[in-house]
């Protein structure tokens, strides 16, 4: 059953804590992405990775970090430097790393992070 | 800088109506445009992808069109059903690895 899994579904963070959100895909996709979604706003790109051991900052990377040690996995760490982390976080992957016209983004079910 | 706008932000229609959702973008230099559906608290599900060289794509009761020169795309839903109730988002892909998303149209189909 191919797809993208994210865990946990709900996550609570205390002030000053770092937390890590998991994203795993078995679609054999090269490119993976992390987005943040806030009410009334479109998705905003945090980080993306075109290939293992390489990743690029998106529009709102401050306070976040990622790693890409395996093709299947792209975990996101929300650090204490992120001052307003309460949001819905979505992981995605796509088929073509180069700027193709046919690549479709596939999304995981999301993780809702709340700061206590 | 590419901006994507979706109007209206919310829409309620009676069951059985045909409806059109709109998406506009400011930079016509796109690789493709994708329409997604999002149910409350869930991830996004891809509905249709239109490549920059295409004018429209169809899947079942859904038809999406693309007019790059005017920076517009429409998603047409025929014979709407209560199960179509969701938020619909469009996203354009420019010359990088990034998709730029609109804020979505929240659709409610009344039984």
Short mmCIF file of C-alpha atoms in Angstrom, two decimals:
data_model
loop_
_atom_site.label_atom_id
_atom_site.label_comp_id
_atom_site.label_asym_id
_atom_site.label_seq_id
_atom_site.Cartn_x
_atom_site.Cartn_y
_atom_site.Cartn_z
CA UNK A 1 0.00 0.00 0.00
CA UNK A 2 2.02 2.95 -1.30
CA UNK A 3 1.87 6.37 0.24
CA UNK A 4 3.19 8.89 2.73
CA UNK A 5 2.90 8.44 6.46
CA UNK A 6 3.33 11.14 9.08
CA UNK A 7 3.58 10.68 12.81
CA UNK A 8 2.39 11.58 15.28
CA UNK A 9 -1.04 12.85 14.24
CA UNK A 10 -1.12 15.24 17.21
CA UNK A 11 1.88 16.68 19.02
CA UNK A 12 2.14 18.99 21.98
CA UNK A 13 5.23 21.05 22.71
CA UNK A 14 6.21 22.91 25.81
CA UNK A 15 8.05 26.21 25.61
CA UNK A 16 11.76 25.70 24.93
CA UNK A 17 11.43 22.16 23.63
CA UNK A 18 12.56 20.79 20.30
CA UNK A 19 10.20 18.30 18.67
CA UNK A 20 10.62 16.11 15.61
CA UNK A 21 7.90 15.26 13.12
CA UNK A 22 8.28 12.07 11.13
CA UNK A 23 7.62 11.68 7.39
CA UNK A 24 8.13 8.40 5.52
CA UNK A 25 7.26 7.55 1.91
CA UNK A 26 7.36 4.28 -0.01
CA UNK A 27 6.59 5.80 -3.41
CA UNK A 28 10.27 5.80 -4.45
CA UNK A 29 10.10 9.56 -4.99
CA UNK A 30 13.28 11.61 -5.07
CA UNK A 31 11.80 14.95 -3.97
CA UNK A 32 10.25 15.56 -0.57
CA UNK A 33 8.76 18.71 0.98
CA UNK A 34 7.59 20.14 4.29
CA UNK A 35 4.77 22.70 4.40
CA UNK A 36 3.10 24.61 7.16
CA UNK A 37 -0.63 25.41 6.99
CA UNK A 38 -2.27 28.08 9.13
CA UNK A 39 -6.00 28.95 9.15
CA UNK A 40 -6.94 31.21 6.25
CA UNK A 41 -3.52 30.92 4.63
CA UNK A 42 -2.17 28.82 1.83
CA UNK A 43 0.51 26.23 2.38
CA UNK A 44 3.95 27.72 2.95
CA UNK A 45 7.12 25.83 2.11
CA UNK A 46 9.53 25.20 4.98
CA UNK A 47 12.17 22.93 3.40
CA UNK A 48 12.50 20.71 0.37
CA UNK A 49 14.91 17.99 -0.67
CA UNK A 50 15.66 16.87 -4.19
CA UNK A 51 17.91 13.97 -3.29
CA UNK A 52 19.43 12.15 -0.33
CA UNK A 53 21.86 14.23 1.74
CA UNK A 54 20.71 17.46 0.11
CA UNK A 55 17.98 19.93 1.13
CA UNK A 56 17.09 23.56 0.53
CA UNK A 57 15.39 26.23 2.60
CA UNK A 58 11.92 27.28 1.61
CA UNK A 59 10.15 30.54 2.40
CA UNK A 60 9.85 30.08 6.17
CA UNK A 61 12.82 27.93 7.24
CA UNK A 62 13.78 29.93 10.33
CA UNK A 63 13.36 27.87 13.50
CA UNK A 64 13.17 24.56 11.62
CA UNK A 65 15.73 21.94 10.61
CA UNK A 66 15.60 18.80 8.48
CA UNK A 67 17.73 15.83 7.45
CA UNK A 68 17.60 13.48 4.48
CA UNK A 69 19.76 10.47 5.27
CA UNK A 70 17.49 8.01 3.47
CA UNK A 71 15.39 8.39 0.35
CA UNK A 72 12.28 7.27 2.23
CA UNK A 73 12.57 9.60 5.22
CA UNK A 74 12.53 13.38 5.68
CA UNK A 75 12.06 14.30 9.36
CA UNK A 76 11.38 17.89 10.43
CA UNK A 77 12.59 19.30 13.75
CA UNK A 78 10.78 22.30 15.17
CA UNK A 79 13.30 24.03 17.41
CA UNK A 80 12.77 26.37 20.33
CA UNK A 81 13.82 29.21 18.00
CA UNK A 82 10.48 28.90 16.18
CA UNK A 83 8.37 31.40 18.13
CA UNK A 84 4.96 30.51 16.76
CA UNK A 85 5.00 26.82 15.89
CA UNK A 86 1.32 26.00 16.44
CA UNK A 87 0.13 24.90 13.00
CA UNK A 88 -0.75 21.94 10.79
CA UNK A 89 2.35 20.43 9.17
CA UNK A 90 2.16 18.58 5.88
CA UNK A 91 4.80 16.43 4.23
CA UNK A 92 4.73 15.78 0.49
CA UNK A 93 6.73 14.01 -2.17
CA UNK A 94 6.87 14.26 -5.93
CA UNK A 95 8.04 12.18 -8.81
CA UNK A 96 10.49 14.35 -10.70
CA UNK A 97 13.29 16.30 -9.03
CA UNK A 98 13.99 18.44 -12.08
CA UNK A 99 11.61 21.18 -13.11
CA UNK A 100 9.26 18.92 -15.02
CA UNK A 101 5.72 19.59 -16.11
CA UNK A 102 4.22 16.27 -15.08
CA UNK A 103 5.30 15.85 -11.50
CA UNK A 104 2.41 15.49 -9.08
CA UNK A 105 2.70 16.20 -5.38
CA UNK A 106 1.41 13.54 -3.00
CA UNK A 107 0.67 14.51 0.58
CA UNK A 108 0.70 12.77 3.92
CA UNK A 109 -2.17 13.05 6.44
CA UNK A 110 -0.48 15.82 8.45
CA UNK A 111 0.65 16.47 12.02
CA UNK A 112 -1.08 19.05 14.18
CA UNK A 113 1.42 20.71 16.52
CA UNK A 114 0.22 22.71 19.51
CA UNK A 115 2.37 24.72 21.89
CA UNK A 116 1.25 24.49 25.50
CA UNK B 1 6.81 37.05 -7.17
CA UNK B 2 4.08 34.54 -8.01
CA UNK B 3 0.79 35.03 -6.18
CA UNK B 4 -2.17 32.68 -6.35
CA UNK B 5 -5.70 33.81 -5.49
CA UNK B 6 -8.86 31.76 -5.12
CA UNK B 7 -12.28 33.37 -5.17
CA UNK B 8 -14.70 32.87 -3.51
CA UNK B 9 -13.24 31.87 -0.16
CA UNK B 10 -16.43 29.94 0.67
CA UNK B 11 -19.39 28.66 -1.31
CA UNK B 12 -22.65 26.88 -0.41
CA UNK B 13 -24.77 25.25 -3.09
CA UNK B 14 -27.73 22.86 -3.13
CA UNK B 15 -27.10 19.28 -4.17
CA UNK B 16 -27.18 18.70 -7.93
CA UNK B 17 -25.88 22.09 -8.99
CA UNK B 18 -23.02 22.52 -11.39
CA UNK B 19 -20.39 24.87 -10.01
CA UNK B 20 -17.14 26.60 -10.91
CA UNK B 21 -14.21 27.36 -8.63
CA UNK B 22 -11.70 29.97 -9.71
CA UNK B 23 -7.94 30.24 -9.39
CA UNK B 24 -5.84 33.13 -10.67
CA UNK B 25 -2.07 33.58 -10.74
CA UNK B 26 0.13 36.57 -11.51
CA UNK B 27 3.05 35.02 -13.41
CA UNK B 28 2.17 33.00 -16.52
CA UNK B 29 5.57 31.25 -16.61
CA UNK B 30 4.39 28.06 -14.95
CA UNK B 31 5.26 24.40 -15.44
CA UNK B 32 1.91 23.08 -14.35
CA UNK B 33 -1.15 23.76 -12.20
CA UNK B 34 -2.63 21.26 -9.80
CA UNK B 35 -6.03 21.14 -8.08
CA UNK B 36 -6.29 19.49 -4.68
CA UNK B 37 -9.06 18.56 -2.29
CA UNK B 38 -8.61 18.82 1.48
CA UNK B 39 -11.05 17.43 4.04
CA UNK B 40 -11.01 18.95 7.56
CA UNK B 41 -7.90 17.94 9.49
CA UNK B 42 -6.58 15.85 6.62
CA UNK B 43 -3.85 16.02 4.01
CA UNK B 44 -4.31 17.11 0.41
CA UNK B 45 -5.54 14.77 -2.30
CA UNK B 46 -4.57 15.51 -5.89
CA UNK B 47 -7.56 15.86 -8.21
CA UNK B 48 -6.18 17.07 -11.52
CA UNK B 49 -2.88 18.27 -12.95
CA UNK B 50 -2.71 20.43 -16.04
CA UNK B 51 0.64 20.78 -17.74
CA UNK B 52 1.56 24.21 -19.09
CA UNK B 53 1.02 23.02 -22.68
CA UNK B 54 -2.48 21.72 -21.95
CA UNK B 55 -5.80 23.55 -21.89
CA UNK B 56 -7.87 21.20 -19.77
CA UNK B 57 -8.05 17.91 -17.92
CA UNK B 58 -11.06 15.81 -16.97
CA UNK B 59 -11.68 13.19 -14.33
CA UNK B 60 -15.20 11.93 -13.80
CA UNK B 61 -17.41 14.87 -12.80
CA UNK B 62 -14.43 17.22 -12.59
CA UNK B 63 -13.02 19.36 -15.37
CA UNK B 64 -10.15 21.78 -14.95
CA UNK B 65 -9.15 24.38 -17.51
CA UNK B 66 -6.03 26.48 -17.83
CA UNK B 67 -5.54 29.81 -19.59
CA UNK B 68 -1.94 30.80 -19.03
CA UNK B 69 -2.14 34.05 -20.95
CA UNK B 70 -4.82 35.41 -18.62
CA UNK B 71 -3.41 33.70 -15.53
CA UNK B 72 -6.57 31.76 -14.76
CA UNK B 73 -7.74 28.24 -14.07
CA UNK B 74 -11.21 26.95 -13.29
CA UNK B 75 -12.39 23.75 -11.68
CA UNK B 76 -15.84 22.71 -12.86
CA UNK B 77 -17.79 20.23 -10.73
CA UNK B 78 -20.84 18.71 -12.37
CA UNK B 79 -23.90 17.53 -10.46
CA UNK B 80 -22.49 18.35 -7.04
CA UNK B 81 -23.04 15.93 -4.14
CA UNK B 82 -22.77 16.37 -0.34
CA UNK B 83 -19.61 14.22 -0.50
CA UNK B 84 -17.97 16.96 -2.55
CA UNK B 85 -17.97 19.21 0.52
CA UNK B 86 -14.34 20.06 1.25
CA UNK B 87 -11.76 22.78 0.68
CA UNK B 88 -10.36 22.97 -2.83
CA UNK B 89 -6.88 24.37 -3.37
CA UNK B 90 -4.99 25.17 -6.52
CA UNK B 91 -1.21 25.31 -6.77
CA UNK B 92 1.09 26.48 -9.55
CA UNK B 93 4.60 25.26 -10.14
CA UNK B 94 7.14 27.78 -11.38
CA UNK B 95 10.71 27.22 -12.61
CA UNK B 96 11.93 25.89 -9.28
CA UNK B 97 10.93 23.01 -7.10
CA UNK B 98 8.27 25.01 -5.36
CA UNK B 99 4.53 25.01 -5.67
CA UNK B 100 2.71 28.22 -4.75
CA UNK B 101 -0.67 27.52 -3.20
CA UNK B 102 -3.84 29.54 -3.09
CA UNK B 103 -5.78 29.89 0.17
CA UNK B 104 -8.56 27.63 -1.05
CA UNK B 105 -12.32 27.69 -1.56
CA UNK B 106 -14.38 26.01 1.16
CA UNK B 107 -17.29 24.26 -0.54
CA UNK B 108 -20.42 23.04 1.17
CA UNK B 109 -22.99 21.06 -0.82
CA UNK B 110 -26.36 20.98 0.93
CA UNK B 111 -28.50 17.83 0.77
#
